[in-house]
Coordinates of C-alpha atoms and ligand atoms in Angstrom, one line a residue:
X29 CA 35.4 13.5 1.1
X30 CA 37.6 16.6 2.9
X31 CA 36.8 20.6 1.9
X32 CA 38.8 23.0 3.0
X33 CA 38.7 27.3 2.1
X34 CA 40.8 29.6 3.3
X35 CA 40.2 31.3 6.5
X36 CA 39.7 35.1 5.1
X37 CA 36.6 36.2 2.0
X38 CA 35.5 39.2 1.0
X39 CA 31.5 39.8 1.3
X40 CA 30.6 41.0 -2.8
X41 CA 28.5 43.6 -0.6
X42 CA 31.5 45.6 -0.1
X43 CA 33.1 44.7 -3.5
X44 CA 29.9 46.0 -5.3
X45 CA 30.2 49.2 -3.2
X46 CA 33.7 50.1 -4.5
X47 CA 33.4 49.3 -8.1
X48 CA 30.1 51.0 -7.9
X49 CA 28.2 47.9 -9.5
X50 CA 24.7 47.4 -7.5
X51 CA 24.7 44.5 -5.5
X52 CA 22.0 42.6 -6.8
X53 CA 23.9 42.2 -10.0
X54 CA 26.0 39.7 -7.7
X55 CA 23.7 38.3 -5.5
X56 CA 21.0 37.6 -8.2
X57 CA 22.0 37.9 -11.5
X58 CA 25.4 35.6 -10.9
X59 CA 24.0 33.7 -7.6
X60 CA 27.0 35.0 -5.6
X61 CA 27.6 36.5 -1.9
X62 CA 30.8 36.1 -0.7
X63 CA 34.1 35.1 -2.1
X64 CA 37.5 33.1 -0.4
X65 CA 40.7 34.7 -0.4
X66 CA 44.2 33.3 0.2
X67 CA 46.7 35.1 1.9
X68 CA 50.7 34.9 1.2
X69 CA 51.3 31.7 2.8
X70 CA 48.3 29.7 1.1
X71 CA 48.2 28.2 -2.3
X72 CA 46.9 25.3 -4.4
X73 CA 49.2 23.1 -2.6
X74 CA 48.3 24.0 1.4
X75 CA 44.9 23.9 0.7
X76 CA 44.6 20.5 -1.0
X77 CA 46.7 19.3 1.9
X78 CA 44.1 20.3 4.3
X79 CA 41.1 19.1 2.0
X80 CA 43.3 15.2 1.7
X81 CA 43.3 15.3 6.0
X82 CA 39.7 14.9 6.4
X83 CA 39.5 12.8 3.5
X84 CA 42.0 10.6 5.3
X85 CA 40.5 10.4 8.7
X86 CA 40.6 6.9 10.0
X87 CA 41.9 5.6 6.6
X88 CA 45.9 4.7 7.2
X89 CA 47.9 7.1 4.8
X90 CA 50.0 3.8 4.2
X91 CA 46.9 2.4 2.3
X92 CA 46.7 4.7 -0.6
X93 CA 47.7 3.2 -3.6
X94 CA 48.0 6.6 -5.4
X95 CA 47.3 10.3 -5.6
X96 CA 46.1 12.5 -8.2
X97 CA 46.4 16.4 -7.8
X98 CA 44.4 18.2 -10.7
X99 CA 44.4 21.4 -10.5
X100 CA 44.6 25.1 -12.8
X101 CA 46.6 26.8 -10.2
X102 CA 49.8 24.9 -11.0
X103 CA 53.3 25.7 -8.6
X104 CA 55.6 24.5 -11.0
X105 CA 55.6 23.4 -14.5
X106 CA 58.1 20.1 -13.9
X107 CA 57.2 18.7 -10.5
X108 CA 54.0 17.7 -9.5
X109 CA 51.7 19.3 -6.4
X110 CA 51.1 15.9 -5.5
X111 CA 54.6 15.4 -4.4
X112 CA 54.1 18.4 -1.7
X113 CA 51.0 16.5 -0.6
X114 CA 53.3 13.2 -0.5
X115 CA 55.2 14.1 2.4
X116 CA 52.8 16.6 3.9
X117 CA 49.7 14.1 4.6
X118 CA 52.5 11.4 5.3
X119 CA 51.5 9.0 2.4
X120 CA 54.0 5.5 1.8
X121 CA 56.8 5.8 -0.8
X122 CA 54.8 3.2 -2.8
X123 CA 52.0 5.7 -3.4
X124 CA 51.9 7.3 -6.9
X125 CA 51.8 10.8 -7.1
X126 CA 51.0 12.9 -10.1
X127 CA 49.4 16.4 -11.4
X128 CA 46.1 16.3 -13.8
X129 CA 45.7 19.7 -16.4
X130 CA 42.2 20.6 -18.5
X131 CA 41.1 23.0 -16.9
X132 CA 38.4 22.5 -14.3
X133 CA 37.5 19.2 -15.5
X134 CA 40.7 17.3 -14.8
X135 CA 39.3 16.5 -11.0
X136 CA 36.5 14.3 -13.2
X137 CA 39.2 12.8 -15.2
X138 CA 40.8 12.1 -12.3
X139 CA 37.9 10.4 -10.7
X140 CA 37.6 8.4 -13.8
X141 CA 40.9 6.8 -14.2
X142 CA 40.9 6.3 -10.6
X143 CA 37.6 4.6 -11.4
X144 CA 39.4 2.0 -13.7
X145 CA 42.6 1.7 -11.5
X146 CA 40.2 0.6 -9.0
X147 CA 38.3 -2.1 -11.4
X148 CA 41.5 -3.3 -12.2
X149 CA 42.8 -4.0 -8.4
X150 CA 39.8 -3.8 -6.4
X151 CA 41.6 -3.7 -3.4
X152 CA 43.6 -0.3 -4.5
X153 CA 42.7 3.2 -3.0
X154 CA 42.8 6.8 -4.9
X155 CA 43.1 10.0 -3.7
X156 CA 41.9 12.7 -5.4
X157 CA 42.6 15.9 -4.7
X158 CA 41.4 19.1 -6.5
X159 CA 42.4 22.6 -5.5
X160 CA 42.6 26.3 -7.1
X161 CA 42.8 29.9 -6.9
X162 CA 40.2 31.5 -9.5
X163 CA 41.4 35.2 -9.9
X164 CA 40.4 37.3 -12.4
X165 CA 41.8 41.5 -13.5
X166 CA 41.0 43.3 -10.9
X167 CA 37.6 45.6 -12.1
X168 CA 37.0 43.0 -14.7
X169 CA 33.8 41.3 -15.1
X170 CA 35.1 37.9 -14.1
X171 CA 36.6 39.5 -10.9
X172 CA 33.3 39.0 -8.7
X173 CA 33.7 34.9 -9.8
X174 CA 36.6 34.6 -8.0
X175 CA 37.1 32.4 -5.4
X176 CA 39.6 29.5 -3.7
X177 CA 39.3 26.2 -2.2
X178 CA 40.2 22.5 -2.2
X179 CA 38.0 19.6 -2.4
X180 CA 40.1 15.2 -1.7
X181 CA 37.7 12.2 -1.8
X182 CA 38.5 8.6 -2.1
X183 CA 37.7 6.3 -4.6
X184 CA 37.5 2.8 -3.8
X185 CA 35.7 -0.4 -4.2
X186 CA 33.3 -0.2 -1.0
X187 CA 32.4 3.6 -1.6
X188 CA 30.4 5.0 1.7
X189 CA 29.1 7.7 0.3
X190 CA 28.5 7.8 -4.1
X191 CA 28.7 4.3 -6.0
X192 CA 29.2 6.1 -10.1
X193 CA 26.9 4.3 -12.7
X194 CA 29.0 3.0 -16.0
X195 CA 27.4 5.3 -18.0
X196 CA 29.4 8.3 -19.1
X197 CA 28.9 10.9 -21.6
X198 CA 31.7 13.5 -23.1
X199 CA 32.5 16.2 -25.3
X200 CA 35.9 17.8 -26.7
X201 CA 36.8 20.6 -28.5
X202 CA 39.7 23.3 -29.3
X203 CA 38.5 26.4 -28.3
X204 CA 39.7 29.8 -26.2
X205 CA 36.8 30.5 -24.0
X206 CA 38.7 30.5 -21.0
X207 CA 43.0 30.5 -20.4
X208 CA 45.6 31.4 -18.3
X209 CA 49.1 31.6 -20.5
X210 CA 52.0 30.8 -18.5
X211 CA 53.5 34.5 -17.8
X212 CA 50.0 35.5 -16.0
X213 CA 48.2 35.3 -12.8
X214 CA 44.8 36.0 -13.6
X215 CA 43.2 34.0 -16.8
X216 CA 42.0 35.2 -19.8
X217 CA 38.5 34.7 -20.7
X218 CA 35.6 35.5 -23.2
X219 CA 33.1 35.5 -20.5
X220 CA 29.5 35.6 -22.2
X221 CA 30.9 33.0 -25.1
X222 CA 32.6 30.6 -22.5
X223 CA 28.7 30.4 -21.2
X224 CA 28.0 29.2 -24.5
X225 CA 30.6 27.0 -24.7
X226 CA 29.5 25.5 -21.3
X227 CA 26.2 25.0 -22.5
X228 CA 26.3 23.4 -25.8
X229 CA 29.0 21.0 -24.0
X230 CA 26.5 20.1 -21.6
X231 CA 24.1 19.4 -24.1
X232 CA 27.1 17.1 -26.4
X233 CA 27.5 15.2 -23.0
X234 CA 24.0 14.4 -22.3
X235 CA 22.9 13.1 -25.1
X236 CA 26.1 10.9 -25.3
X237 CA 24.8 9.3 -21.2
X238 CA 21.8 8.8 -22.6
X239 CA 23.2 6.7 -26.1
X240 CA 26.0 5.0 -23.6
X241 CA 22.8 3.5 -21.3
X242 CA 22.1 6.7 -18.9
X243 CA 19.2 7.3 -16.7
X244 CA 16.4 8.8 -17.9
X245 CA 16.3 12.9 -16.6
X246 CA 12.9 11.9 -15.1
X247 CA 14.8 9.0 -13.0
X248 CA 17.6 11.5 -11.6
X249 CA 16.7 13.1 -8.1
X250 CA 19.6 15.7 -7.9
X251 CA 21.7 17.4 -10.5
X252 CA 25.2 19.4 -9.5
X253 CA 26.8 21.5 -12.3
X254 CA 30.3 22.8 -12.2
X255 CA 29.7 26.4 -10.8
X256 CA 31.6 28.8 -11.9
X257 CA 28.8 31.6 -10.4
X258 CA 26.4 29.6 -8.9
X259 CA 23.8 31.0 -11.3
X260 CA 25.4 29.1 -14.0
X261 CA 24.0 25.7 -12.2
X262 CA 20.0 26.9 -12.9
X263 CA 21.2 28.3 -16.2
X264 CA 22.6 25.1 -17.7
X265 CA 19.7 22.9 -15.4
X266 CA 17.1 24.7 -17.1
X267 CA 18.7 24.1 -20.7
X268 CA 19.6 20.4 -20.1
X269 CA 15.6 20.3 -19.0
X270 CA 14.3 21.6 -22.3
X271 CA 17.0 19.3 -24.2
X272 CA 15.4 16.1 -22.3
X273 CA 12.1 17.5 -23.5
X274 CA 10.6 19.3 -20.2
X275 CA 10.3 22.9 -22.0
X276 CA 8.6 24.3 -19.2
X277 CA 10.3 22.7 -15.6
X278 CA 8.5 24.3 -13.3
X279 CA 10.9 26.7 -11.0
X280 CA 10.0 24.8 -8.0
X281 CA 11.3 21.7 -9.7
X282 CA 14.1 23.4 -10.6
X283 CA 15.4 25.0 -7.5
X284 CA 14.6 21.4 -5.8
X285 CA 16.8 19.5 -8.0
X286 CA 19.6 22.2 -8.0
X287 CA 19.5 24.2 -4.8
X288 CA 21.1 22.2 -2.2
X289 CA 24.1 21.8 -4.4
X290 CA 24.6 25.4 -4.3
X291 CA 25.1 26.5 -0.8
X292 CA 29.0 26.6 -0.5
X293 CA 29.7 27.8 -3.9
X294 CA 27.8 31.0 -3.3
X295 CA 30.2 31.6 -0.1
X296 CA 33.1 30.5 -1.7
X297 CA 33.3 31.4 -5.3
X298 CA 34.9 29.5 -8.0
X299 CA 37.2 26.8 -7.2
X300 CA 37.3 25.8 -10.4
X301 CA 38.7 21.8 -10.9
X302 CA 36.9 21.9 -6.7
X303 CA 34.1 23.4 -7.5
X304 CA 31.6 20.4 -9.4
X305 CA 32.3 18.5 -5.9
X306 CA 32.0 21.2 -3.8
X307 CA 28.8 21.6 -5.2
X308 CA 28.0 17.6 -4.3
X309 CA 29.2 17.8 -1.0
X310 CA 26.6 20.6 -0.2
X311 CA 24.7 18.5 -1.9
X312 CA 25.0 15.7 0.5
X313 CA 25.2 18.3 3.3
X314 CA 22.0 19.8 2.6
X315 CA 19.2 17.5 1.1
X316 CA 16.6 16.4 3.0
X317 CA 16.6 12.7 3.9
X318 CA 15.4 11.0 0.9
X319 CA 18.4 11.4 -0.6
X320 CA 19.6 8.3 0.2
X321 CA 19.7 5.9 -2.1
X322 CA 18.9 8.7 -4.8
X323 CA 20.1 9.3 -7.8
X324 CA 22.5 12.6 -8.7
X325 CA 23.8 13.5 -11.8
X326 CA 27.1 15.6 -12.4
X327 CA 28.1 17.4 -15.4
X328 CA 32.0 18.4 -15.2
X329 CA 32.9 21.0 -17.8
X330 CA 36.3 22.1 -18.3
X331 CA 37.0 25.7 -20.9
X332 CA 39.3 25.1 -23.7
X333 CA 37.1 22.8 -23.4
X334 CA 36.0 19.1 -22.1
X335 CA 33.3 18.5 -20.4
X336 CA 31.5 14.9 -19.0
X337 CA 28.4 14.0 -17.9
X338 CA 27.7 10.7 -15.4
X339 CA 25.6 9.9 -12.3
X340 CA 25.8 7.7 -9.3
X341 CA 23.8 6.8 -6.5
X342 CA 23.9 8.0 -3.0
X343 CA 25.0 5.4 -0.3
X344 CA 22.0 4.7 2.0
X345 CA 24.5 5.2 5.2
X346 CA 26.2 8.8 3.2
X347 CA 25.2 10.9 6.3
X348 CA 27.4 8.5 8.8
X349 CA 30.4 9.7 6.5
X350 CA 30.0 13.1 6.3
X351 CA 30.3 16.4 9.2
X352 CA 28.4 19.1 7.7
X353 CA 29.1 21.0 11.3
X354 CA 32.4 20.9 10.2
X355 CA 32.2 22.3 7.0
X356 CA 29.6 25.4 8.3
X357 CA 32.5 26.0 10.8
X358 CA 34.7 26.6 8.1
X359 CA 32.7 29.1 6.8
X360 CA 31.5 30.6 9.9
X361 CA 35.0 31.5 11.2
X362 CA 36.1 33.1 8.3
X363 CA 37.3 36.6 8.5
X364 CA 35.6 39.0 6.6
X365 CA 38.5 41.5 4.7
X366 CA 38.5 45.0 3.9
X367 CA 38.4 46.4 0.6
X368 CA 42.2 47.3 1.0
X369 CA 42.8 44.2 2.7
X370 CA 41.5 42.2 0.0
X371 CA 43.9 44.0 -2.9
X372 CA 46.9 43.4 -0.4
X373 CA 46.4 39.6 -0.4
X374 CA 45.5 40.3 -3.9
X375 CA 48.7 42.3 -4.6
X376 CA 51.6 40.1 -2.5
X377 CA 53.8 38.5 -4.9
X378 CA 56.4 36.1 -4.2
X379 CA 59.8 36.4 -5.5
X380 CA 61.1 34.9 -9.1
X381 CA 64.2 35.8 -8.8
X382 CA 65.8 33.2 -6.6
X383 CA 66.2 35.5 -3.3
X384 CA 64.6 34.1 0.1
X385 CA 61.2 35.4 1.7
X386 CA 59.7 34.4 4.6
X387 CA 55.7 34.7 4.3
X388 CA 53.8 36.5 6.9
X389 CA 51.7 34.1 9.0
X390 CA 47.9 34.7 8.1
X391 CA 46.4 31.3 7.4
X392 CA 44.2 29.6 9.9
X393 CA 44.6 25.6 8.2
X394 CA 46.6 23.1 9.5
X395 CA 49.4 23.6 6.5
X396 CA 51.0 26.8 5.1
X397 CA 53.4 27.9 2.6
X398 CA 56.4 29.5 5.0
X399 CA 58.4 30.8 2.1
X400 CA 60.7 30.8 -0.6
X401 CA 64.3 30.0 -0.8
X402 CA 66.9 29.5 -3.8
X403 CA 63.7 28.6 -6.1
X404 CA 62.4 26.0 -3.7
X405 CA 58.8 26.8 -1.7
X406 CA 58.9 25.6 2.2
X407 CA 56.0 24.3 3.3
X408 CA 55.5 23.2 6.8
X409 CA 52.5 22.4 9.0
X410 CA 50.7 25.1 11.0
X411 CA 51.6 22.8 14.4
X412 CA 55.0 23.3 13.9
X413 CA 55.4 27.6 12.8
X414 CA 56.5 29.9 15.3
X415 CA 55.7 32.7 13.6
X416 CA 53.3 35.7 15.0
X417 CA 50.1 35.5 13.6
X418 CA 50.2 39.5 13.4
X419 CA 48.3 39.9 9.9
X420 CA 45.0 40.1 11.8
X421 CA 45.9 43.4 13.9
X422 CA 48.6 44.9 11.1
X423 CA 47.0 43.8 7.9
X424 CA 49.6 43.1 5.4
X425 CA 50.4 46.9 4.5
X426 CA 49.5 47.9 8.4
X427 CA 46.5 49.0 7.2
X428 CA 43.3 47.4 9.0
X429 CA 42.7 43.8 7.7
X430 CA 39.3 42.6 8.8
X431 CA 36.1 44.2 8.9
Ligands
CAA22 N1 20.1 43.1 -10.7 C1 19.9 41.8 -11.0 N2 20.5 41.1 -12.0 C2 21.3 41.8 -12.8 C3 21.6 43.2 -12.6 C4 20.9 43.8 -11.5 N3 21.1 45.1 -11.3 N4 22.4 43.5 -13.6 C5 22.7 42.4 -14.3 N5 22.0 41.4 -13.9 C6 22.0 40.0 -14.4 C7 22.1 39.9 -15.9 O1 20.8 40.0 -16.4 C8 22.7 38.5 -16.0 O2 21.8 37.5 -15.8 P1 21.4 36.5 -17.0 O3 22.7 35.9 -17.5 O4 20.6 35.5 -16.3 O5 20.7 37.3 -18.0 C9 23.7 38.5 -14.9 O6 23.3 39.4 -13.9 C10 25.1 38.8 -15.3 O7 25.1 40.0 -16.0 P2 26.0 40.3 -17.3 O8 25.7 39.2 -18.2 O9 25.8 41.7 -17.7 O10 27.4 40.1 -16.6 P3 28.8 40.4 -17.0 O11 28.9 40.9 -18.4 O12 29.4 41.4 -16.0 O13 29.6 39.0 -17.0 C11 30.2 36.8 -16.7 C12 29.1 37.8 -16.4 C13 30.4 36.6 -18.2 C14 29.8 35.5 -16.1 C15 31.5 37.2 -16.0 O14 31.4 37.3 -14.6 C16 32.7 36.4 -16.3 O15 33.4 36.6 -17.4 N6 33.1 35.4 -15.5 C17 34.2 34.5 -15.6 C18 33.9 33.5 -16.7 C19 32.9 32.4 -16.4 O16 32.6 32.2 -15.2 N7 32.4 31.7 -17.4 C20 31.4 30.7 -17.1 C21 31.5 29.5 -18.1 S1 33.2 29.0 -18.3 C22 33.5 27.9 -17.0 O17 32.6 27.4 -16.4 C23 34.9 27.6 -16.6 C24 35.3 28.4 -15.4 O18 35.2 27.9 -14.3 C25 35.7 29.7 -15.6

């Protein structure tokens, strides 16, 4: 598994400050802290790049039988992110690339056809990647949930860090909870009935895992939810408890079960189709040693909606696999923004009319987006710019950029 977040977030401190909300609406009442940002020469694309290199370490890109990008923050409506990725990461021209759409659950459905591409040809490899930019009106309720980030693992036939049970239980229906229609940047959504919606899909899915030969909830050792706010994680935990008949899970059980899966979310915001394995690998990062060999749960949901329930069981050797020092420094060097700092990222639009830009150099990854010319987007790897990183003094507007 590789994460990656952009280099820059905004601390919801400062956001409650200017939109006069008080903070502990934030920090308590939605479970969130801080939230990523991308700057001009980030995007869906950059960041799933950089998520698929760590995923890839000591694997040989030649050996990946395909790749799936799913993702919400979609650069094109004809060719697929994957392609980007294709030559970025330096994958074979046998590998098969495509793009995945339903919402933030089309990383799961991902991970399951990868699942039965694997079954099929055990010796095949799949990439997943899954990467977004969650924005939201500015002022708008939904605007503290925002957040960016990329998550890539492998699936293959000798996992080393999650081998998935068979059992999996879904649910589908046509509704607007949550949208983003073509001509706008920020999505749509009926927040408080999208929570709903959330739920009673979660409660559809489990009951299906149990009919299709699931584990007991008893049996289960960690659950991660798809976190929009991380709140939403001991919202829909204590619901699923009372549907598997434990009315009154005591809180200590509760945060237990859920907690550990929570850490990155709350200092990265939504990443939507990233954010149910985000949520896993702070998971993995975080637990206390008798997690191996465990049992976690994962319940995907996607609005519109889809959602799926299934489970799998921790690799005994997981902690061989993973660098949580990495992923801390990720967060730890971030730069914290300014208020006007944050609406200038916010604020930068690229051109749609066919003229050429050249982005300004703010991103700290390994890959960036270095512009736009005759309709076509330029992406090159950080090793290889020679542009001044200048954002940091100048901020975009000149104005000061980082706290
Ligand atoms: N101190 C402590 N807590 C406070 C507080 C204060 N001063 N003021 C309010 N709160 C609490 C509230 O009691 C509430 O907690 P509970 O839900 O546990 O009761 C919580 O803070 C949020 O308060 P509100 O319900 O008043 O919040 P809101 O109206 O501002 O909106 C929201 C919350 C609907 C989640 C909104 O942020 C939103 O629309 N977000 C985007 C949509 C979303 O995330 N939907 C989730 C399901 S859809 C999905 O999962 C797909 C996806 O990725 C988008």
């Amino acid at each position: 598994m590789g994460m990656y977040a952009p280099g820059y977030y905004l601390d919801l401190k400062t956001l409650a400050e200017v939109r006069g909300i008080p903070f502990e609406k934030f920090r308590s009442g939605l479970g969130q802290q801080e939230m990523a940002v991308t700057p001009p020469d980030e995007d869906a694309v950059t960041m799933g790049a950089a998520a698929a290199l760590e995923a890839l370490e000591g694997i040989p890109p030649a050996s990946i039988d395909t790749i799936m990008f799913a993702t919400e923050s979609g650069i094109d409506q004809s060719k697929a992110a994957a392609l980007y990725l294709h030559r970025l990461i330096g994958l074979s021209p046998t590998c098969k690339a495509f793009e995945l759409k339903q919402a933030c659950c089309s990383s799961t459905m991902a991970l399951l056809m990868a699942t039965s591409l694997v079954k099929d040809s055990p010796d095949r490899r799949v990439l997943v990647v899954a990467s977004d930019v969650a924005r939201y009106d500015t002022a708008s309720p939904g605007e503290p949930t925002q957040g960016a980030g990329a998550i890539a693992f492998l699936v293959s036939a000798d996992p080393r860090l999650l081998v998935l049970d068979t059992a999996v239980g879904s649910h589908t229906e046509d509704v607007m909870d949550f949208w983003r229609p073509n001509y706008r940047e920020t999505a749509c959504v009926d927040g408080k009935y999208s929570i709903r919606v959330y739920l009673h899909t979660l409660g559809k899915s489990w009951k299906r895992y149990e009919k299709a030969g699931g584990y007991p909830f008893e049996d289960i050792n960690y659950f991660c939810y798809h976190l929009p706010f991380t709140n939403m994680g001991s919202k829909a935990h204590a619901s699923l408890a009372k549907i598997a008949g434990h009315d009154h899970l005591a809180p200590r059980a509760l945060r237990r079960a859920v907690l550990p899966g929570l850490i990155y979310n709350r200092r990265i915001g939504n990443t939507y189709t990233a954010s149910l394995y985000l949520s896993l690998l702070s998971l993995l990062d975080h637990a206390p040693p008798g997690l191996a060999g465990g049992r976690v749960a994962l319940f995907s949901y996607g609005s519109g909606s889809m959602g799926a329930f299934f489970s799998g069981r921790v690799m005994p050797s997981y902690r061989r696999q993973l660098d949580p020092r990495r992923h801390k420094r990720i967060l730890s060097r971030r730069i914290q923004l300014t208020i006007e700092a944050y609406h200038d990222m916010r604020d930068y639009a690229l051109p749609c009319d066919g003229s050429t830009i050249k982005t300004p150099r703010c991103t700290t990854g390994p890959f960036r987006l270095a512009g736009i010319a005759e309709h076509k987007r330029i992406y090159e790897s950080t090793a290889t710019a020679n542009v001044t990183p200048d954002v940091l003094r100048h901020g975009l507007s000149g104005r000061v950029c980082a706290v």
